[in-house]
């Protein structure tokens, strides 16, 4: 039995382990014996199944008492809908250690929880009897959404990035996110074949004039759903960690009034793009275009509520998916 298990690839074993544990009702020791593996190996396979979206877990959020919070946020910001995960009150006793990506265990829970809700929303959108064109932002929250979208077939769907690509290769790069969703659903993937920020204003105009770019922009403008996230303009922000912004960039953006960004467009306390050279060199679908589309904002972790409140106040966002602790903090802000 052990030799048979050894010749199977990890993906097959992962599915079998997940099936035996989650569907068959076996515990890890029993699943390990059935597969001829060690319990530690089965534990790792089950963790990978969750991480890669092979297994999707649903929790009835209505029982978490968040409905009044969702409704108040929906009313305050004029949203079509608001969904919040349970408030877990995950407050560490001291300073939490972070991984290489700068995430603490608490933040990881928030990203995964919001990603799960967002995947459910996207799944419902793709199941409609209408053509779907999904515009995608970037970042860890959007990445988690792609990982939780399992078992969906949507060969007629189109996925399009709403911004240029990062220079650093990562799982949350717009190109990778589009590719992953297209592969998982059998749909078509399109992306802006340009850098996230052009070197000069002249370079930006040249890039935007390319046929492949104008075609991608036209597809984005037809999006039936846009899933975006938001970032705070801090020294430890993802853009800063990815090397897309220098320390001087952060300082000059703050001087211009910027407090956060979405899709690489920096905005102020009112949620409007600031007058800054980086905004003029960024290659992304504009706020003016997004205002006419069905934009859903994903917010994971309370650290992002200041930027989220600003963007929500602008009227750009139609729907909100947020973790419960961030929702409570957002609700506590003056309306």
Coordinates of C-alpha atoms in Angstrom, one line a residue:
X1 CA 0.0 0.0 0.0
X2 CA 2.8 2.4 0.9
X3 CA 4.6 1.8 -2.5
X4 CA 1.3 2.5 -4.3
X5 CA 1.0 5.8 -2.5
X6 CA 4.5 6.8 -3.3
X7 CA 3.9 6.7 -7.1
X8 CA 0.9 9.0 -6.8
X9 CA 1.5 12.7 -7.3
X10 CA 1.0 15.1 -4.4
X11 CA -2.1 16.6 -6.0
X12 CA -3.9 13.2 -6.2
X13 CA -2.9 12.4 -2.6
X14 CA -4.1 15.8 -1.5
X15 CA -7.6 15.2 -3.0
X16 CA -7.8 11.7 -1.5
X17 CA -6.8 12.8 1.9
X18 CA -9.2 15.7 1.8
X19 CA -12.0 13.4 0.7
X20 CA -11.4 10.8 3.4
X21 CA -11.1 13.4 6.1
X22 CA -13.8 16.0 5.2
X23 CA -16.3 13.7 3.4
X24 CA -15.5 10.2 4.6
X25 CA -15.4 11.3 8.3
X26 CA -12.1 9.6 9.0
X27 CA -9.7 11.2 11.5
X28 CA -6.1 11.9 10.4
X29 CA -4.7 8.7 11.8
X30 CA -7.4 6.6 10.0
X31 CA -6.8 8.5 6.7
X32 CA -3.1 8.0 7.1
X33 CA -3.5 4.3 7.5
X34 CA -5.9 4.0 4.6
X35 CA -3.5 5.9 2.3
X36 CA -0.3 4.2 3.6
X37 CA 1.1 7.5 4.7
X38 CA 2.3 9.0 8.0
X39 CA -0.1 11.1 10.0
X40 CA 2.3 14.1 9.6
X41 CA 2.1 13.7 5.8
X42 CA -1.7 13.6 5.9
X43 CA -1.8 16.7 8.2
X44 CA 0.4 18.5 5.6
X45 CA -1.8 17.4 2.7
X46 CA -4.9 18.6 4.5
X47 CA -3.3 22.0 5.1
X48 CA -2.3 22.2 1.5
X49 CA -5.8 21.4 0.4
X50 CA -7.2 24.4 2.3
X51 CA -4.3 26.7 1.1
X52 CA -4.7 25.8 -2.5
X53 CA -8.5 25.9 -2.6
X54 CA -9.1 22.2 -3.1
X55 CA -11.3 22.3 0.0
X56 CA -13.8 25.1 0.5
X57 CA -15.3 25.5 4.0
X58 CA -18.5 27.4 4.5
X59 CA -19.5 28.8 7.9
X60 CA -23.0 30.3 8.5
X61 CA -22.0 33.9 9.2
X62 CA -25.6 34.8 10.0
X63 CA -25.2 33.1 13.3
X64 CA -22.3 35.3 14.2
X65 CA -24.5 38.3 15.0
X66 CA -23.0 40.5 12.3
X67 CA -26.2 41.3 10.4
X68 CA -26.9 44.6 12.2
X69 CA -23.3 45.7 11.6
X70 CA -23.5 44.7 7.9
X71 CA -26.8 46.6 7.5
X72 CA -25.5 49.7 9.2
X73 CA -22.4 49.8 7.0
X74 CA -24.5 49.2 3.9
X75 CA -26.8 52.1 4.8
X76 CA -23.9 54.4 5.9
X77 CA -22.0 54.1 2.6
X78 CA -25.0 53.6 0.3
X79 CA -23.9 50.1 -0.7
X80 CA -25.8 47.4 -2.6
X81 CA -24.7 44.8 0.0
X82 CA -22.2 44.3 2.8
X83 CA -20.9 40.9 4.0
X84 CA -18.8 40.5 7.1
X85 CA -17.0 37.5 8.6
X86 CA -17.5 36.7 12.3
X87 CA -15.7 39.1 14.6
X88 CA -13.0 36.9 16.2
X89 CA -11.4 39.6 18.4
X90 CA -8.0 38.2 17.5
X91 CA -5.9 40.5 19.7
X92 CA -2.4 39.1 20.4
X93 CA -1.0 39.4 23.9
X94 CA 2.2 41.0 22.6
X95 CA 3.9 41.7 19.3
X96 CA 3.2 38.9 16.9
X97 CA 5.9 37.4 14.7
X98 CA 5.5 37.9 11.0
X99 CA 6.3 35.7 8.0
X100 CA 8.5 36.7 5.0
X101 CA 5.5 38.5 3.6
X102 CA 5.2 40.6 6.7
X103 CA 1.9 38.9 7.8
X104 CA 1.1 37.9 11.4
X105 CA -1.0 34.9 12.2
X106 CA -3.9 37.2 13.0
X107 CA -3.7 38.9 9.7
X108 CA -3.6 35.6 7.8
X109 CA -6.9 34.6 9.4
X110 CA -8.5 37.8 8.2
X111 CA -7.1 37.5 4.7
X112 CA -8.3 33.9 4.4
X113 CA -11.8 34.6 5.9
X114 CA -12.4 37.5 3.5
X115 CA -11.0 35.6 0.6
X116 CA -13.5 32.8 1.3
X117 CA -16.5 35.2 1.4
X118 CA -15.3 36.9 -1.8
X119 CA -14.9 33.5 -3.6
X120 CA -18.5 32.7 -2.7
X121 CA -19.6 36.0 -4.1
X122 CA -17.6 35.5 -7.3
X123 CA -18.9 31.9 -7.6
X124 CA -22.5 33.2 -7.5
X125 CA -21.7 35.8 -10.1
X126 CA -20.2 33.2 -12.5
X127 CA -23.2 30.9 -12.1
X128 CA -25.6 33.5 -13.6
X129 CA -27.1 32.8 -17.1
X130 CA -25.3 35.9 -18.4
X131 CA -21.8 36.5 -19.8
X132 CA -19.3 37.4 -17.1
X133 CA -16.3 39.7 -17.3
X134 CA -14.5 40.0 -14.0
X135 CA -12.0 42.8 -13.4
X136 CA -9.4 42.0 -10.8
X137 CA -7.2 44.2 -8.6
X138 CA -4.2 42.8 -6.9
X139 CA -2.9 41.9 -3.5
X140 CA -3.1 39.2 -0.8
X141 CA -6.9 39.4 -0.3
X142 CA -7.5 38.9 -4.0
X143 CA -5.1 36.0 -4.0
X144 CA -7.0 34.3 -1.2
X145 CA -10.2 34.7 -3.2
X146 CA -8.6 32.8 -6.1
X147 CA -7.4 30.1 -3.8
X148 CA -10.9 29.5 -2.4
X149 CA -12.6 29.3 -5.7
X150 CA -12.7 25.6 -6.2
X151 CA -14.9 23.4 -8.4
X152 CA -16.2 26.2 -10.6
X153 CA -16.6 25.7 -14.3
X154 CA -17.2 28.9 -16.3
X155 CA -15.7 28.5 -19.8
X156 CA -17.5 31.6 -21.0
X157 CA -16.1 33.9 -18.4
X158 CA -13.4 36.5 -19.0
X159 CA -11.0 37.7 -16.4
X160 CA -9.1 40.9 -16.8
X161 CA -6.6 42.8 -14.7
X162 CA -7.5 46.3 -13.8
X163 CA -3.8 47.5 -13.6
X164 CA -0.4 46.8 -15.0
X165 CA 1.8 44.1 -13.6
X166 CA 4.4 44.4 -10.8
X167 CA 8.0 43.9 -11.5
X168 CA 8.5 41.3 -8.8
X169 CA 7.0 37.9 -9.4
X170 CA 4.5 37.0 -6.7
X171 CA 1.3 35.0 -6.3
X172 CA -0.7 38.3 -5.9
X173 CA 0.7 39.9 -9.1
X174 CA -2.3 40.8 -11.4
X175 CA -1.0 38.5 -14.1
X176 CA -0.8 35.5 -11.8
X177 CA -4.3 36.2 -10.4
X178 CA -5.9 36.4 -13.8
X179 CA -4.0 33.2 -14.9
X180 CA -5.1 31.3 -11.8
X181 CA -8.8 32.1 -12.2
X182 CA -8.8 31.4 -15.9
X183 CA -7.2 28.0 -15.3
X184 CA -9.5 27.1 -12.4
X185 CA -12.7 28.0 -14.2
X186 CA -11.8 27.2 -17.8
X187 CA -12.4 30.8 -18.8
X188 CA -10.3 33.3 -20.7
X189 CA -7.7 35.5 -19.1
X190 CA -6.6 39.0 -20.2
X191 CA -4.1 41.3 -18.6
X192 CA -2.6 44.7 -19.3
X193 CA 0.8 43.8 -20.8
X194 CA 2.5 46.9 -19.3
X195 CA 4.3 47.8 -16.1
X196 CA 2.3 49.0 -13.1
X197 CA 4.0 52.4 -13.2
X198 CA 5.6 53.8 -16.4
X199 CA 9.0 55.5 -16.1
X200 CA 7.8 58.8 -17.6
X201 CA 4.5 60.4 -18.7
X202 CA 5.6 60.0 -22.3
X203 CA 6.3 56.3 -21.8
X204 CA 2.8 55.9 -20.3
X205 CA 1.2 57.5 -23.4
X206 CA 3.2 55.2 -25.7
X207 CA 2.2 52.1 -23.8
X208 CA -1.5 53.1 -23.7
X209 CA -1.5 53.5 -27.5
X210 CA -0.5 49.9 -28.1
X211 CA -3.3 47.8 -29.6
X212 CA -2.9 45.0 -27.0
X213 CA -3.4 47.6 -24.2
X214 CA -6.3 49.4 -25.8
X215 CA -8.0 46.0 -26.3
X216 CA -7.4 45.0 -22.6
X217 CA -8.7 48.4 -21.4
X218 CA -11.9 48.0 -23.6
X219 CA -12.5 44.6 -22.0
X220 CA -12.1 46.0 -18.5
X221 CA -14.6 48.8 -19.3
X222 CA -17.2 46.0 -20.0
X223 CA -16.6 44.3 -16.6
X224 CA -19.8 42.9 -15.0
X225 CA -18.0 42.7 -11.7
X226 CA -14.7 44.2 -10.3
X227 CA -13.1 42.7 -7.2
X228 CA -10.6 45.1 -5.6
X229 CA -8.7 45.5 -2.3
X230 CA -7.3 48.5 -0.5
X231 CA -4.0 49.4 1.0
X232 CA -2.8 51.9 3.6
X233 CA 0.1 54.2 2.7
X234 CA 2.5 53.0 5.3
X235 CA 6.2 52.2 5.4
X236 CA 5.3 48.5 5.7
X237 CA 2.7 48.6 2.9
X238 CA 2.7 45.9 0.3
X239 CA 3.8 48.3 -2.4
X240 CA 6.7 49.4 -0.3
X241 CA 7.7 45.9 0.5
X242 CA 7.5 45.0 -3.2
X243 CA 9.9 47.8 -4.0
X244 CA 7.4 49.7 -6.1
X245 CA 7.6 52.7 -3.9
X246 CA 10.6 54.3 -2.3
X247 CA 10.7 56.0 1.1
X248 CA 10.8 59.3 -0.7
X249 CA 7.7 58.3 -2.8
X250 CA 5.8 57.5 0.4
X251 CA 6.8 60.9 1.9
X252 CA 5.8 62.9 -1.2
X253 CA 2.5 61.0 -1.5
X254 CA 1.6 61.8 2.1
X255 CA 2.6 65.4 1.5
X256 CA 0.0 65.4 -1.4
X257 CA -2.6 64.1 1.0
X258 CA -2.6 60.4 0.1
X259 CA -3.6 57.9 2.8
X260 CA -4.1 54.8 0.7
X261 CA -4.4 53.2 -2.7
X262 CA -6.4 50.8 -4.7
X263 CA -5.1 49.3 -8.0
X264 CA -2.1 51.5 -7.5
X265 CA -4.1 54.8 -7.6
X266 CA -3.4 56.8 -4.5
X267 CA -6.3 58.7 -2.9
X268 CA -6.9 61.1 0.0
X269 CA -9.3 61.1 3.0
X270 CA -12.3 61.8 0.7
X271 CA -11.4 58.8 -1.5
X272 CA -10.4 60.9 -4.5
X273 CA -7.1 60.5 -6.4
X274 CA -4.4 62.9 -5.3
X275 CA -2.6 65.2 -7.6
X276 CA 0.8 63.4 -7.8
X277 CA 3.2 62.4 -10.5
X278 CA 2.9 58.7 -9.6
X279 CA -0.8 58.8 -10.2
X280 CA -0.2 60.3 -13.6
X281 CA 2.3 57.6 -14.5
X282 CA 0.2 54.7 -13.1
X283 CA -1.3 52.4 -15.8
X284 CA -4.7 51.2 -14.4
X285 CA -8.4 51.5 -15.0
X286 CA -9.4 55.0 -13.8
X287 CA -11.7 55.9 -10.9
X288 CA -14.0 57.5 -13.4
X289 CA -14.4 54.2 -15.2
X290 CA -14.8 52.2 -12.0
X291 CA -17.6 54.4 -10.9
X292 CA -19.8 53.1 -13.7
X293 CA -19.0 49.4 -12.8
X294 CA -20.1 47.0 -10.1
X295 CA -17.1 47.4 -7.8
X296 CA -16.8 45.1 -4.7
X297 CA -14.2 46.1 -2.1
X298 CA -12.5 43.5 0.0
X299 CA -11.0 44.6 3.3
X300 CA -9.0 42.3 5.5
X301 CA -7.6 43.4 8.9
X302 CA -8.5 46.4 11.0
X303 CA -5.2 48.1 9.9
X304 CA -6.9 49.0 6.6
X305 CA -10.1 50.7 7.9
X306 CA -8.9 54.3 7.5
X307 CA -8.2 53.8 3.8
X308 CA -11.4 51.7 3.4
X309 CA -13.5 54.4 5.0
X310 CA -12.1 57.0 2.6
X311 CA -12.7 54.8 -0.5
X312 CA -16.2 53.9 0.7
X313 CA -17.0 57.6 1.2
X314 CA -16.2 58.4 -2.4
X315 CA -19.1 56.4 -3.8
X316 CA -16.8 54.3 -5.9
X317 CA -17.7 51.0 -4.2
X318 CA -21.0 49.2 -4.6
X319 CA -20.4 46.2 -2.4
X320 CA -18.2 45.4 0.7
X321 CA -16.7 42.2 1.9
X322 CA -14.9 42.7 5.2
X323 CA -13.6 40.8 8.2
X324 CA -15.7 41.2 11.3
X325 CA -13.0 43.0 13.4
X326 CA -12.4 45.5 10.7
X327 CA -16.2 46.0 10.3
X328 CA -16.6 46.8 13.9
X329 CA -13.7 49.3 13.8
X330 CA -15.1 50.8 10.6
X331 CA -18.5 51.2 12.2
X332 CA -16.9 53.0 15.2
X333 CA -15.6 55.7 12.9
X334 CA -17.7 58.8 12.6
X335 CA -20.2 58.4 9.8

